[in-house]
Tab-separated table of N, CA and C in Angstrom:
chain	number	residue	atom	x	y	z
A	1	UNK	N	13.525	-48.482	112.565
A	1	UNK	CA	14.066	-49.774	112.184
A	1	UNK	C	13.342	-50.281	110.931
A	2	UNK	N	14.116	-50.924	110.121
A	2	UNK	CA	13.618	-51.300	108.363
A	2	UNK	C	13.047	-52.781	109.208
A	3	UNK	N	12.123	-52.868	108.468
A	3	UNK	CA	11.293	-54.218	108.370
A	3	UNK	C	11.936	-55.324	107.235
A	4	UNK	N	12.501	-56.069	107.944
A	4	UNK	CA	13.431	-56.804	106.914
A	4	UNK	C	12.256	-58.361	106.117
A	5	UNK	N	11.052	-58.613	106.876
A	5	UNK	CA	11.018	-59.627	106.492
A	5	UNK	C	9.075	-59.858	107.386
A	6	UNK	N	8.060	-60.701	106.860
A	6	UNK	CA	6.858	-60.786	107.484
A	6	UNK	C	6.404	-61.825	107.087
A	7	UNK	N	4.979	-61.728	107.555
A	7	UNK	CA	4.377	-63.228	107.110
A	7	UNK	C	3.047	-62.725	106.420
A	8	UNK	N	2.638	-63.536	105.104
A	8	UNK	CA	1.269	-63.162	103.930
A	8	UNK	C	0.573	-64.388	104.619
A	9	UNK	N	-0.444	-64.304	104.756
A	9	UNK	CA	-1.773	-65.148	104.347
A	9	UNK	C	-2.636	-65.368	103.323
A	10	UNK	N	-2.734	-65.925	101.908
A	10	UNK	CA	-3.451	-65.605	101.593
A	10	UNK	C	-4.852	-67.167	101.405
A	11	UNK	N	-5.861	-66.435	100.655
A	11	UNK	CA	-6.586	-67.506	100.546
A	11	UNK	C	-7.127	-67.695	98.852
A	12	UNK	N	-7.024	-68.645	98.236
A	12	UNK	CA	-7.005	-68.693	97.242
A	12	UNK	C	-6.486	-67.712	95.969
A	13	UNK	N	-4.862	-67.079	96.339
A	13	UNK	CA	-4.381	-66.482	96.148
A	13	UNK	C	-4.564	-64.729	96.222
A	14	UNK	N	-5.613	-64.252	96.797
A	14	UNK	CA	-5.691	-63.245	97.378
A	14	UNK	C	-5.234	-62.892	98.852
A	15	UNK	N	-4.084	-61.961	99.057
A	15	UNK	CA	-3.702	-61.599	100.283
A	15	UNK	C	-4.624	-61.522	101.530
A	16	UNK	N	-4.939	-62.272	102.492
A	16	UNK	CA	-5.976	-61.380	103.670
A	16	UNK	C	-5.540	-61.079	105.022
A	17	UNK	N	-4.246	-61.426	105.197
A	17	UNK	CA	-3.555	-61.180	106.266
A	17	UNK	C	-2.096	-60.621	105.616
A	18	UNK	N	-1.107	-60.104	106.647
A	18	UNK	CA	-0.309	-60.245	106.854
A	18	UNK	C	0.658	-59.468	108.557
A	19	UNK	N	1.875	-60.046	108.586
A	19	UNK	CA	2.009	-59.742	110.147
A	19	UNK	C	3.331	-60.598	110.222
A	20	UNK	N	3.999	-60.522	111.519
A	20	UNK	CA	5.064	-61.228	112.167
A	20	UNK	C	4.728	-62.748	113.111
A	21	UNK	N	3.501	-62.841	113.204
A	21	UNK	CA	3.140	-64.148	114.235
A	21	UNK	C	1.799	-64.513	113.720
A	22	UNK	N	2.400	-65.331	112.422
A	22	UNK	CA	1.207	-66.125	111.640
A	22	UNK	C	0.680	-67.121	112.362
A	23	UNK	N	0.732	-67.971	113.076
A	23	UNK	CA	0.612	-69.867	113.788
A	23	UNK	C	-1.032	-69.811	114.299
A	24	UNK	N	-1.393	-68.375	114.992
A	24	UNK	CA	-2.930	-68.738	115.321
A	24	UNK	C	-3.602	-67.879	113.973
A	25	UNK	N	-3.152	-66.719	113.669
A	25	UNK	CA	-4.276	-66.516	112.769
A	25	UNK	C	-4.430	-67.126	111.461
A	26	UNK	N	-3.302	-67.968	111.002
A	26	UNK	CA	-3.377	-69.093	109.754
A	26	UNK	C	-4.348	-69.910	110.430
A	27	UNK	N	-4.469	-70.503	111.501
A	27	UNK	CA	-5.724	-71.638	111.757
A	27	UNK	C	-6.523	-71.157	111.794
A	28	UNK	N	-7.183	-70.090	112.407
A	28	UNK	CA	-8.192	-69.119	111.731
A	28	UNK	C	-8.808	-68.951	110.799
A	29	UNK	N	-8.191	-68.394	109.679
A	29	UNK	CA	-8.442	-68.547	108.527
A	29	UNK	C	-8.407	-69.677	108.007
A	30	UNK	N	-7.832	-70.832	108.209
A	30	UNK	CA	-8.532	-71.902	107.339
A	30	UNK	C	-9.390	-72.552	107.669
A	31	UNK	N	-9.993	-72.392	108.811
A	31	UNK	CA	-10.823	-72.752	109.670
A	31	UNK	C	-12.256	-72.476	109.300
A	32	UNK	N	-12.328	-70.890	109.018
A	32	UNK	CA	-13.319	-69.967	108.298
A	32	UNK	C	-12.992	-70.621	106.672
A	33	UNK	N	-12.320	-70.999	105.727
A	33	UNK	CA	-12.443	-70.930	104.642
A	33	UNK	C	-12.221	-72.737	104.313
A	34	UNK	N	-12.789	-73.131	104.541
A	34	UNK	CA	-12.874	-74.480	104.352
A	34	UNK	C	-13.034	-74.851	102.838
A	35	UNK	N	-12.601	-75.470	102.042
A	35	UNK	CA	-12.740	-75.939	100.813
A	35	UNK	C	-11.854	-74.959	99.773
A	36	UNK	N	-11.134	-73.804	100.738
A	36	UNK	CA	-10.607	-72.900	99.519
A	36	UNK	C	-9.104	-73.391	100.300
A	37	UNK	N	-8.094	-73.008	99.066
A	37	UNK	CA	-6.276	-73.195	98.857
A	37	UNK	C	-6.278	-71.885	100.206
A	38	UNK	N	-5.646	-72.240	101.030
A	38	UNK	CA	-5.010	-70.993	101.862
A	38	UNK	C	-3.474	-71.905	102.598
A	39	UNK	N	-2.697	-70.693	101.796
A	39	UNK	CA	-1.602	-70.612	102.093
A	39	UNK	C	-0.427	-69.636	102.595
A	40	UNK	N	0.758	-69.421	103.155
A	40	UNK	CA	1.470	-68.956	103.801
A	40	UNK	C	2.645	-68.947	103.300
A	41	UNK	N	3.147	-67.276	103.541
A	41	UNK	CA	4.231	-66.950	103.218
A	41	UNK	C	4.989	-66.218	103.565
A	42	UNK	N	6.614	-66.282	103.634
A	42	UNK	CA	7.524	-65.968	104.367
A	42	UNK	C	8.073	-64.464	103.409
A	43	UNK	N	7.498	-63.540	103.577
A	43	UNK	CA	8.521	-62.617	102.431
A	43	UNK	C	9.391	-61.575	103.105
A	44	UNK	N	10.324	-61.620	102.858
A	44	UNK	CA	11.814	-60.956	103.068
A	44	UNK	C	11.936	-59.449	101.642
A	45	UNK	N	12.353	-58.834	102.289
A	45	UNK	CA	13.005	-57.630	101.479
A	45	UNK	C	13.353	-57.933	100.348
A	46	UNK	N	14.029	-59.328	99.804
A	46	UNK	CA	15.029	-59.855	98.996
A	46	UNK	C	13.989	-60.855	97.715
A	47	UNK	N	13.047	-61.448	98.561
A	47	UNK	CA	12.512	-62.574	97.976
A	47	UNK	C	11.029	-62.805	98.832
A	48	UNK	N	10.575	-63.809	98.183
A	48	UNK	CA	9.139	-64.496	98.924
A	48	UNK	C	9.443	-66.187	98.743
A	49	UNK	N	9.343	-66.634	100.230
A	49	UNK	CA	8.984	-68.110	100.199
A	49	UNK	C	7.673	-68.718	100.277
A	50	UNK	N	6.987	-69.305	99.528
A	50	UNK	CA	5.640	-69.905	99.420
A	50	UNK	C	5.514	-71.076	100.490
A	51	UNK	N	4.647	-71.544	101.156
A	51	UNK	CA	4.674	-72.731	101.731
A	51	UNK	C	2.697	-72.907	101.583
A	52	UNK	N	2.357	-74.017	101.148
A	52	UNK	CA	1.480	-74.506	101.550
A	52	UNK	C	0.751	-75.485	102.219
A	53	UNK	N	-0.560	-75.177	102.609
A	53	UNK	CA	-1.046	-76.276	103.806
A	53	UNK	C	-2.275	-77.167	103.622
């Protein structure tokens, strides 16, 4: 089966995760990285959606 679509973590624009069930390990990581940009993203085969927190 093709992998149509996942979830990035990154933290101050370097990738350090990625996976299908972001919700605990995004608090995780920002948890550990306090004072740095960490943000989340939806990327699909097609495109990438940015969201930040």
């Amino acid at each position: 089966m093709e992998k149509k679509f996942g979830y990035v973590i990154k933290v101050d624009g370097r990738e350090v995760w990625h996976g299908l069930n972001p919700k605990q390990k995004f608090n995780e990581i920002k948890s550990q990285n306090i004072g740095k940009q960490v943000s989340i993203a939806w990327k699909t085969k097609e495109d990438v959606l940015v969201c930040q927190a």
